[in-house]
Amino acid sequence: MCSIIQGCVAPTDMGEDAPLIDNPSVREMCAWSLRCLRNACVQSPPNQQLVWNAGALDSLKQLIQLISSAPPPLQEELAACLRCAVQLLGNLISGQVKLQAPAWKEVFPRTLLSVFQCADPKASQYLCMFINMCIQSSSPSECAQQLWTSEDGYQLVETVIAMCETESEPDFSLQLLQTLIVLPDFIPSIFDHLTPPSKIILLDIVAAFLSQGHADGPFAPEAASGNADGQKESPSLPAVEFVAQVFEQEAGSIFGLVSEEEWSNIEKDKKPQLVMRLLNALCEATAHPEAKRNLQERVSLLACSLDLLERANNAGKKGNNHFTATQTLEGASAQMNPLFGFKRDLVRLIGNMCHNYTANQNKIRELHGIPVLLEHCSIDDSNPFISQWAIFALRNLCDGNLENQAVIAEMSNQGVVNNEQLEKYGFQAEWREGRMYYRSTKKK
């Protein structure tokens, strides 16, 4: 079988440069040979070693290079050969740690990039399975580090992230990224080399991964401590702290865009979307039993979040902009707002960081943040459930903290704030003798 594949990729004996694989009959024979070898290597170390010793890896490399050089679109016969070749590549090293590192050295980066270049979804997914096996071997550092220390590695990661944007089955690309994001150096090393769309997709994956690590999820502390039981670890603490650092650096830039009303470059740099994804990932991280501990100690993140909330609140009061609270937001308008839910998630982040953490409770009081949170206890369709998150945050601020409880207790009722939306519908609120009264302003 290996000899047949070697013959398929060899030049003809008739003085022509074209290999035999260009013949349709040869392509079919090559595909069936690959299928036989692929199946023979499944959970069979003797067969894997036999196929390896027969030089199958070199033949597979040549075959993939030939197929990738074919003019697009890829013909179905060649696509079948490519898929079977990549599957054989994976089955050849599956469970064989001693073969994984040598195989990686042979195929990185040229052969891997050639498969992605063919733009065949199935072959690309199978290749992600192969890469994942190499990275998960007993000594993955050398293989994995090449993905974030070279231009070819950056290109590979970009391609894998782009594959995650569209659902597919099986989704080996997502599994590969879930393996990578738990490595301490991956996100800090690769992030600045990614395009804005890829950064957004990666942060979505991180947030989804973290959301599965809550107390009742598969990534609870007892499961996240190791992989002995087959459970995956949660994203590493250095990666989460890096996300916090980037958020602190980038979040303030959105106010310049709002004040200048220059949104023409949003689709290019995706700054608001990036900030929103960073914030969402931090909200999930501060609800994660492991990641929360280190982030709660990051006072700069707490201060930054409170400052952003206050600035957003003040900006919303100055006129009709993306920070202005509204009770009549239509569904289409919500989708048009790139900062939809921004203030809600800031309140959520602050509340999470103050949960059972006295130092942060005191810090919010010292920064005069309690009145800021109280201002967000009303309905805002641009920030769904913000009032509930604000109440939850205030609860966390006052839990076991007599000083914060005293601050709220000492506040006095100053009357009713003018509510333009209430008046718009013909009602007026009045505070009399310690009670709230509503009356209609419409004449009967």
Short mmCIF file of C-alpha atoms in Angstrom, two decimals:
data_model
loop_
_atom_site.label_atom_id
_atom_site.label_comp_id
_atom_site.label_asym_id
_atom_site.label_seq_id
_atom_site.Cartn_x
_atom_site.Cartn_y
_atom_site.Cartn_z
CA MET A 1 0.00 0.00 0.00
CA CYS A 2 2.80 2.41 0.90
CA SER A 3 4.53 1.57 -2.38
CA ILE A 4 1.36 2.41 -4.30
CA ILE A 5 1.22 5.86 -2.70
CA GLN A 6 4.91 6.41 -3.41
CA GLY A 7 4.28 5.53 -7.04
CA CYS A 8 1.34 7.92 -7.25
CA VAL A 9 3.45 10.92 -6.30
CA ALA A 10 6.46 9.97 -8.42
CA PRO A 11 6.99 11.50 -11.91
CA THR A 12 6.12 9.30 -14.88
CA ASP A 13 8.78 7.37 -16.76
CA MET A 14 7.86 8.95 -20.07
CA GLY A 15 9.89 12.08 -19.58
CA GLU A 16 6.92 14.08 -18.39
CA ASP A 17 6.91 16.21 -15.27
CA ALA A 18 3.31 15.36 -14.37
CA PRO A 19 2.99 12.68 -11.65
CA LEU A 20 0.71 9.68 -11.96
CA ILE A 21 -1.76 11.26 -9.53
CA ASP A 22 -3.00 13.40 -12.43
CA ASN A 23 -4.58 10.26 -13.89
CA PRO A 24 -8.19 9.81 -12.60
CA SER A 25 -7.77 6.04 -12.25
CA VAL A 26 -4.59 6.52 -10.24
CA ARG A 27 -6.33 9.02 -7.98
CA GLU A 28 -9.03 6.48 -7.17
CA MET A 29 -6.44 3.78 -6.47
CA CYS A 30 -4.49 6.21 -4.27
CA ALA A 31 -7.60 7.13 -2.28
CA TRP A 32 -8.47 3.48 -1.60
CA SER A 33 -4.89 2.71 -0.59
CA LEU A 34 -4.97 5.62 1.85
CA ARG A 35 -8.25 4.38 3.30
CA CYS A 36 -6.81 0.91 3.86
CA LEU A 37 -3.72 2.29 5.60
CA ARG A 38 -5.83 4.72 7.62
CA ASN A 39 -8.04 1.93 8.92
CA ALA A 40 -5.11 -0.40 9.54
CA CYS A 41 -3.47 2.13 11.88
CA VAL A 42 -6.47 2.50 14.19
CA GLN A 43 -5.38 1.39 17.70
CA SER A 44 -2.69 -0.86 16.25
CA PRO A 45 0.85 0.08 17.36
CA PRO A 46 2.47 -2.69 15.26
CA ASN A 47 0.75 -1.45 12.10
CA GLN A 48 1.55 2.16 12.95
CA GLN A 49 5.23 1.34 13.32
CA LEU A 50 5.21 -0.75 10.14
CA VAL A 51 3.63 2.03 8.08
CA TRP A 52 6.01 4.57 9.62
CA ASN A 53 9.07 2.45 8.81
CA ALA A 54 7.84 2.05 5.22
CA GLY A 55 8.32 5.79 4.69
CA ALA A 56 4.65 6.73 4.61
CA LEU A 57 5.29 10.15 6.13
CA ASP A 58 7.47 11.31 3.23
CA SER A 59 4.93 10.04 0.71
CA LEU A 60 2.11 11.84 2.53
CA LYS A 61 4.09 15.07 2.51
CA GLN A 62 4.68 14.82 -1.24
CA LEU A 63 1.05 13.94 -1.90
CA ILE A 64 -0.24 16.90 0.10
CA GLN A 65 2.17 19.26 -1.67
CA LEU A 66 1.00 18.01 -5.08
CA ILE A 67 -2.67 18.38 -4.21
CA SER A 68 -2.17 21.88 -2.77
CA SER A 69 -0.49 22.98 -6.01
CA ALA A 70 -3.55 22.01 -8.07
CA PRO A 71 -5.56 24.96 -9.41
CA PRO A 72 -8.74 25.75 -7.44
CA PRO A 73 -11.41 24.67 -7.00
CA LEU A 74 -10.16 21.32 -5.74
CA GLN A 75 -11.58 18.39 -7.70
CA GLU A 76 -13.57 15.87 -5.68
CA GLU A 77 -11.13 13.03 -6.40
CA LEU A 78 -8.20 15.09 -5.13
CA ALA A 79 -10.23 16.27 -2.14
CA ALA A 80 -10.90 12.63 -1.20
CA CYS A 81 -7.18 11.85 -1.42
CA LEU A 82 -6.35 14.89 0.71
CA ARG A 83 -8.85 13.98 3.43
CA CYS A 84 -7.68 10.38 3.60
CA ALA A 85 -4.03 11.50 3.65
CA VAL A 86 -4.61 13.82 6.61
CA GLN A 87 -6.64 11.17 8.44
CA LEU A 88 -3.82 8.68 7.91
CA LEU A 89 -1.37 11.25 9.23
CA GLY A 90 -3.42 11.50 12.42
CA ASN A 91 -3.99 7.77 12.85
CA LEU A 92 -0.29 7.13 12.26
CA ILE A 93 0.74 9.00 15.43
CA SER A 94 -2.36 8.50 17.57
CA GLY A 95 -1.25 7.13 20.93
CA GLN A 96 2.38 6.96 19.75
CA VAL A 97 4.17 9.67 21.72
CA LYS A 98 7.56 8.72 20.29
CA LEU A 99 6.30 9.37 16.75
CA GLN A 100 4.52 12.67 17.41
CA ALA A 101 7.52 14.96 17.81
CA PRO A 102 9.36 13.57 14.72
CA ALA A 103 6.15 13.84 12.67
CA TRP A 104 5.65 17.45 13.78
CA LYS A 105 9.19 18.39 12.75
CA GLU A 106 8.58 16.94 9.30
CA VAL A 107 5.26 18.66 8.57
CA PHE A 108 5.61 22.03 10.34
CA PRO A 109 5.03 24.48 8.81
CA ARG A 110 4.96 23.82 5.06
CA THR A 111 2.79 20.69 4.93
CA LEU A 112 0.34 22.04 7.51
CA LEU A 113 -0.07 25.31 5.63
CA SER A 114 -0.50 23.40 2.37
CA VAL A 115 -3.52 21.54 3.77
CA PHE A 116 -5.15 24.78 4.93
CA GLN A 117 -4.32 26.33 1.56
CA CYS A 118 -6.55 23.76 -0.16
CA ALA A 119 -9.52 25.27 1.74
CA ASP A 120 -11.22 21.91 2.15
CA PRO A 121 -13.24 22.13 5.40
CA LYS A 122 -13.08 18.43 6.24
CA ALA A 123 -9.35 18.09 5.59
CA SER A 124 -8.69 21.24 7.63
CA GLN A 125 -10.66 19.85 10.57
CA TYR A 126 -8.78 16.55 10.40
CA LEU A 127 -5.52 18.48 10.41
CA CYS A 128 -6.57 20.30 13.60
CA MET A 129 -6.99 16.87 15.18
CA PHE A 130 -3.40 16.01 14.17
CA ILE A 131 -2.02 19.29 15.58
CA ASN A 132 -3.95 18.75 18.81
CA MET A 133 -2.41 15.32 19.28
CA CYS A 134 1.10 16.70 18.84
CA ILE A 135 0.49 19.49 21.36
CA GLN A 136 -1.05 17.14 23.92
CA SER A 137 1.91 14.74 23.86
CA SER A 138 4.08 14.20 26.95
CA SER A 139 6.42 17.06 26.00
CA PRO A 140 4.28 19.50 24.04
CA SER A 141 6.27 22.66 24.70
CA GLU A 142 8.44 22.49 21.60
CA CYS A 143 5.55 21.83 19.23
CA ALA A 144 3.19 24.31 20.85
CA GLN A 145 5.70 27.15 21.16
CA GLN A 146 6.27 27.18 17.42
CA LEU A 147 2.67 28.31 17.01
CA TRP A 148 3.33 31.61 18.81
CA THR A 149 7.01 32.21 18.10
CA SER A 150 7.05 32.28 14.28
CA GLU A 151 5.22 33.96 11.43
CA ASP A 152 4.13 30.58 10.10
CA GLY A 153 2.73 29.76 13.53
CA TYR A 154 0.75 33.01 13.60
CA GLN A 155 -0.71 32.16 10.20
CA LEU A 156 -1.72 28.69 11.36
CA VAL A 157 -3.44 30.03 14.48
CA GLU A 158 -5.27 32.69 12.44
CA THR A 159 -6.59 30.00 10.13
CA VAL A 160 -7.74 27.78 12.99
CA ILE A 161 -9.52 30.69 14.70
CA ALA A 162 -11.29 31.61 11.46
CA MET A 163 -12.50 28.01 11.17
CA CYS A 164 -14.18 28.34 14.58
CA GLU A 165 -16.39 31.16 13.31
CA THR A 166 -18.49 28.69 11.35
CA GLU A 167 -20.02 25.63 12.95
CA SER A 168 -18.89 22.28 11.63
CA GLU A 169 -18.99 18.66 12.67
CA PRO A 170 -16.63 17.40 13.92
CA ASP A 171 -15.25 20.66 15.30
CA PHE A 172 -11.63 19.73 15.88
CA SER A 173 -10.59 23.37 15.39
CA LEU A 174 -12.46 24.39 18.56
CA GLN A 175 -10.97 21.47 20.46
CA LEU A 176 -7.50 22.57 19.36
CA LEU A 177 -8.05 26.12 20.60
CA GLN A 178 -9.42 24.82 23.90
CA THR A 179 -6.15 22.93 24.29
CA LEU A 180 -4.09 26.01 23.46
CA ILE A 181 -5.84 28.56 25.68
CA VAL A 182 -4.97 26.65 28.85
CA LEU A 183 -1.25 26.98 28.06
CA PRO A 184 0.19 29.89 30.10
CA ASP A 185 2.11 31.53 27.23
CA PHE A 186 -0.36 31.12 24.38
CA ILE A 187 -2.73 34.09 24.74
CA PRO A 188 -0.12 36.63 25.98
CA SER A 189 2.24 35.65 23.14
CA ILE A 190 -0.20 35.34 20.24
CA PHE A 191 -2.75 38.09 20.98
CA ASP A 192 -0.89 41.08 19.55
CA HIS A 193 -0.16 39.16 16.34
CA LEU A 194 -3.82 38.45 15.58
CA THR A 195 -6.16 40.52 13.44
CA PRO A 196 -9.04 42.29 15.24
CA PRO A 197 -11.66 39.75 14.05
CA SER A 198 -9.50 36.85 15.27
CA LYS A 199 -9.01 38.53 18.65
CA ILE A 200 -12.78 38.82 19.04
CA ILE A 201 -13.39 35.16 18.16
CA LEU A 202 -10.63 34.01 20.51
CA LEU A 203 -12.07 36.04 23.39
CA ASP A 204 -15.51 34.56 22.73
CA ILE A 205 -13.99 31.09 23.03
CA VAL A 206 -12.20 32.04 26.26
CA ALA A 207 -15.41 33.44 27.76
CA ALA A 208 -17.40 30.34 26.78
CA PHE A 209 -14.68 28.11 28.19
CA LEU A 210 -14.64 30.02 31.49
CA SER A 211 -18.43 29.95 31.75
CA GLN A 212 -18.22 26.16 31.98
CA GLY A 213 -15.98 26.45 35.03
CA HIS A 214 -18.58 27.70 37.50
CA ALA A 215 -19.27 25.71 40.64
CA ASP A 216 -21.64 23.25 38.97
CA GLY A 217 -19.74 22.95 35.69
CA PRO A 218 -17.13 20.49 34.41
CA PHE A 219 -14.31 22.91 35.22
CA ALA A 220 -14.99 23.32 38.93
CA PRO A 221 -11.90 23.66 41.20
CA GLU A 222 -11.65 19.95 41.90
CA ALA A 223 -11.70 19.19 38.17
CA ALA A 224 -9.52 22.11 37.12
CA SER A 225 -6.62 21.07 39.32
CA GLY A 226 -5.44 18.45 36.87
CA ASN A 227 -6.15 16.19 33.94
CA ALA A 228 -5.92 12.81 35.64
CA ASP A 229 -9.64 12.24 35.31
CA GLY A 230 -9.74 13.40 31.71
CA GLN A 231 -11.14 16.86 32.47
CA LYS A 232 -9.62 19.85 30.72
CA GLU A 233 -8.06 22.63 32.72
CA SER A 234 -9.46 26.15 32.62
CA PRO A 235 -7.54 29.03 30.98
CA SER A 236 -4.35 29.74 32.91
CA LEU A 237 -4.11 32.62 35.37
CA PRO A 238 -1.40 34.43 33.33
CA ALA A 239 -3.77 34.42 30.35
CA VAL A 240 -6.66 35.85 32.39
CA GLU A 241 -4.43 38.52 33.90
CA PHE A 242 -3.25 39.43 30.41
CA VAL A 243 -6.87 39.93 29.33
CA ALA A 244 -7.34 42.27 32.31
CA GLN A 245 -4.23 44.21 31.34
CA VAL A 246 -5.39 44.66 27.74
CA PHE A 247 -8.83 45.76 28.94
CA GLU A 248 -7.32 48.43 31.19
CA GLN A 249 -5.26 49.73 28.27
CA GLU A 250 -7.96 49.67 25.58
CA ALA A 251 -11.28 50.39 27.30
CA GLY A 252 -10.85 54.15 27.64
CA SER A 253 -10.40 54.60 23.90
CA ILE A 254 -14.10 54.09 23.19
CA PHE A 255 -14.99 57.42 24.78
CA GLY A 256 -12.96 59.27 22.16
CA LEU A 257 -14.93 57.56 19.42
CA VAL A 258 -18.22 58.50 21.04
CA SER A 259 -17.40 62.13 21.68
CA GLU A 260 -16.04 62.71 18.18
CA GLU A 261 -18.80 60.64 16.56
CA GLU A 262 -16.23 59.04 14.27
CA TRP A 263 -17.51 55.53 13.80
CA SER A 264 -16.32 55.06 10.21
CA ASN A 265 -13.37 52.92 11.29
CA ILE A 266 -15.33 50.61 13.58
CA GLU A 267 -15.50 47.79 11.04
CA LYS A 268 -11.77 48.12 10.48
CA ASP A 269 -10.31 48.15 14.00
CA LYS A 270 -13.41 46.77 15.81
CA LYS A 271 -12.32 48.60 18.95
CA PRO A 272 -15.76 48.69 20.64
CA GLN A 273 -16.37 45.01 19.88
CA LEU A 274 -12.92 44.14 21.20
CA VAL A 275 -13.51 46.05 24.44
CA MET A 276 -16.89 44.37 24.88
CA ARG A 277 -15.37 40.91 24.41
CA LEU A 278 -12.56 41.68 26.85
CA LEU A 279 -15.14 42.83 29.40
CA ASN A 280 -17.30 39.76 28.87
CA ALA A 281 -14.30 37.45 29.35
CA LEU A 282 -13.44 39.25 32.60
CA CYS A 283 -17.02 38.91 33.84
CA GLU A 284 -16.83 35.17 33.27
CA ALA A 285 -13.36 35.00 34.83
CA THR A 286 -14.46 36.77 38.02
CA ALA A 287 -17.30 34.26 38.34
CA HIS A 288 -14.82 31.40 37.94
CA PRO A 289 -13.71 29.87 41.27
CA GLU A 290 -10.03 29.73 40.30
CA ALA A 291 -9.48 32.81 38.13
CA LYS A 292 -11.47 35.08 40.47
CA ARG A 293 -8.86 34.99 43.22
CA ASN A 294 -6.07 36.65 41.28
CA LEU A 295 -8.33 39.17 39.57
CA GLN A 296 -9.78 40.30 42.90
CA GLU A 297 -6.27 41.26 43.95
CA ARG A 298 -5.89 43.44 40.85
CA VAL A 299 -6.91 46.81 42.31
CA SER A 300 -6.16 48.57 39.03
CA LEU A 301 -8.90 46.55 37.29
CA LEU A 302 -11.45 47.45 39.97
CA ALA A 303 -10.57 51.15 39.82
CA CYS A 304 -10.60 51.12 36.02
CA SER A 305 -14.03 49.46 35.90
CA LEU A 306 -15.56 51.96 38.33
CA ASP A 307 -14.03 54.88 36.44
CA LEU A 308 -15.39 53.56 33.14
CA LEU A 309 -18.85 53.13 34.64
CA GLU A 310 -18.88 56.69 35.96
CA ARG A 311 -17.59 58.12 32.68
CA ALA A 312 -20.16 56.14 30.69
CA ASN A 313 -22.93 57.34 33.00
CA ASN A 314 -21.85 60.97 32.67
CA ALA A 315 -21.46 60.66 28.89
CA GLY A 316 -24.97 59.26 28.61
CA LYS A 317 -26.42 62.27 30.45
CA LYS A 318 -24.88 64.74 28.01
CA GLY A 319 -27.00 63.77 25.04
CA ASN A 320 -28.32 61.03 22.84
CA ASN A 321 -25.37 58.68 22.35
CA HIS A 322 -24.43 55.04 22.78
CA PHE A 323 -24.27 55.45 26.58
CA THR A 324 -27.65 57.13 27.02
CA ALA A 325 -30.15 55.08 29.02
CA THR A 326 -33.39 54.33 27.22
CA GLN A 327 -36.58 52.44 27.91
CA THR A 328 -37.81 52.31 24.30
CA LEU A 329 -34.98 50.61 22.44
CA GLU A 330 -36.09 48.58 19.44
CA GLY A 331 -34.47 45.26 18.57
CA ALA A 332 -32.84 46.66 15.43
CA SER A 333 -31.45 49.62 17.36
CA ALA A 334 -29.94 47.29 19.94
CA GLN A 335 -28.01 45.46 17.24
CA MET A 336 -26.74 48.76 15.88
CA ASN A 337 -25.28 49.79 19.24
CA PRO A 338 -21.69 48.46 19.41
CA LEU A 339 -21.66 49.09 23.17
CA PHE A 340 -24.88 47.26 23.94
CA GLY A 341 -24.63 45.99 27.54
CA PHE A 342 -21.41 47.87 28.34
CA LYS A 343 -22.59 49.49 31.59
CA ARG A 344 -24.36 46.31 32.68
CA ASP A 345 -21.20 44.25 32.32
CA LEU A 346 -19.16 46.87 34.19
CA VAL A 347 -21.63 46.65 37.08
CA ARG A 348 -21.45 42.87 36.88
CA LEU A 349 -17.63 42.90 36.95
CA ILE A 350 -17.53 45.25 39.95
CA GLY A 351 -20.03 43.12 41.83
CA ASN A 352 -18.06 39.94 41.15
CA MET A 353 -14.80 41.51 42.29
CA CYS A 354 -16.38 42.59 45.59
CA HIS A 355 -17.86 39.19 46.37
CA ASN A 356 -16.53 38.04 49.76
CA TYR A 357 -13.56 40.42 49.40
CA THR A 358 -13.41 43.14 52.04
CA ALA A 359 -10.51 45.05 50.49
CA ASN A 360 -12.46 45.67 47.29
CA GLN A 361 -15.62 46.52 49.22
CA ASN A 362 -13.68 49.22 51.05
CA LYS A 363 -12.00 50.40 47.85
CA ILE A 364 -15.33 51.08 46.16
CA ARG A 365 -16.44 53.13 49.17
CA GLU A 366 -13.16 55.08 49.18
CA LEU A 367 -13.57 55.84 45.47
CA HIS A 368 -17.15 57.06 46.10
CA GLY A 369 -18.49 54.25 43.95
CA ILE A 370 -21.60 53.39 45.97
CA PRO A 371 -23.65 56.34 44.60
CA VAL A 372 -22.49 55.42 41.09
CA LEU A 373 -23.86 51.90 41.47
CA LEU A 374 -27.10 53.20 42.98
CA GLU A 375 -27.67 55.28 39.86
CA HIS A 376 -27.87 52.09 37.81
CA CYS A 377 -30.79 50.51 39.65
CA SER A 378 -33.27 51.60 37.00
CA ILE A 379 -34.33 49.96 33.74
CA ASP A 380 -32.17 50.59 30.69
CA ASP A 381 -32.97 48.71 27.48
CA SER A 382 -29.44 49.35 26.23
CA ASN A 383 -28.22 47.35 29.24
CA PRO A 384 -30.66 44.49 29.92
CA PHE A 385 -30.91 43.39 33.56
CA ILE A 386 -28.62 46.20 34.72
CA SER A 387 -30.86 46.94 37.71
CA GLN A 388 -30.64 43.33 38.87
CA TRP A 389 -26.86 43.30 38.50
CA ALA A 390 -26.65 46.64 40.35
CA ILE A 391 -28.67 45.26 43.26
CA PHE A 392 -26.46 42.17 43.29
CA ALA A 393 -23.33 44.36 43.30
CA LEU A 394 -24.67 46.47 46.18
CA ARG A 395 -25.46 43.30 48.07
CA ASN A 396 -21.85 42.14 47.64
CA LEU A 397 -20.60 45.57 48.72
CA CYS A 398 -22.58 45.47 51.95
CA ASP A 399 -22.13 41.80 52.79
CA GLY A 400 -20.31 41.77 56.13
CA ASN A 401 -19.23 45.39 55.67
CA LEU A 402 -20.76 47.69 58.30
CA GLU A 403 -19.06 50.78 56.88
CA ASN A 404 -20.71 50.35 53.48
CA GLN A 405 -24.04 49.59 55.11
CA ALA A 406 -23.72 52.83 57.07
CA VAL A 407 -23.04 54.85 53.91
CA ILE A 408 -26.29 53.68 52.35
CA ALA A 409 -28.24 54.04 55.61
CA GLU A 410 -27.12 57.65 55.97
CA MET A 411 -28.46 58.61 52.56
CA SER A 412 -31.61 60.70 52.64
CA ASN A 413 -34.48 60.90 50.19
CA GLN A 414 -34.07 63.95 47.98
CA GLY A 415 -37.31 63.56 46.06
CA VAL A 416 -38.16 62.09 42.67
CA VAL A 417 -35.80 62.31 39.74
CA ASN A 418 -37.47 63.64 36.60
CA ASN A 419 -38.38 60.72 34.40
CA GLU A 420 -38.94 61.89 30.84
CA GLN A 421 -40.03 58.44 29.71
CA LEU A 422 -42.70 58.28 32.43
CA GLU A 423 -44.00 61.71 31.50
CA LYS A 424 -43.96 60.73 27.83
CA TYR A 425 -46.61 58.12 28.58
CA GLY A 426 -48.70 60.59 30.57
CA PHE A 427 -47.69 59.84 34.16
CA GLN A 428 -45.99 61.78 36.90
CA ALA A 429 -44.39 60.51 40.12
CA GLU A 430 -44.64 62.39 43.41
CA TRP A 431 -43.18 61.71 46.84
CA ARG A 432 -45.47 62.73 49.71
CA GLU A 433 -45.32 61.85 53.39
CA GLY A 434 -42.86 59.04 52.87
CA ARG A 435 -44.79 57.38 50.08
CA MET A 436 -44.60 57.34 46.28
CA TYR A 437 -47.67 58.41 44.31
CA TYR A 438 -48.31 58.17 40.57
CA ARG A 439 -50.89 60.24 38.75
CA SER A 440 -51.95 60.71 35.18
CA THR A 441 -51.13 63.99 33.47
CA LYS A 442 -53.66 63.43 30.71
CA LYS A 443 -56.79 65.56 30.83
CA LYS A 444 -60.04 63.63 30.95
#
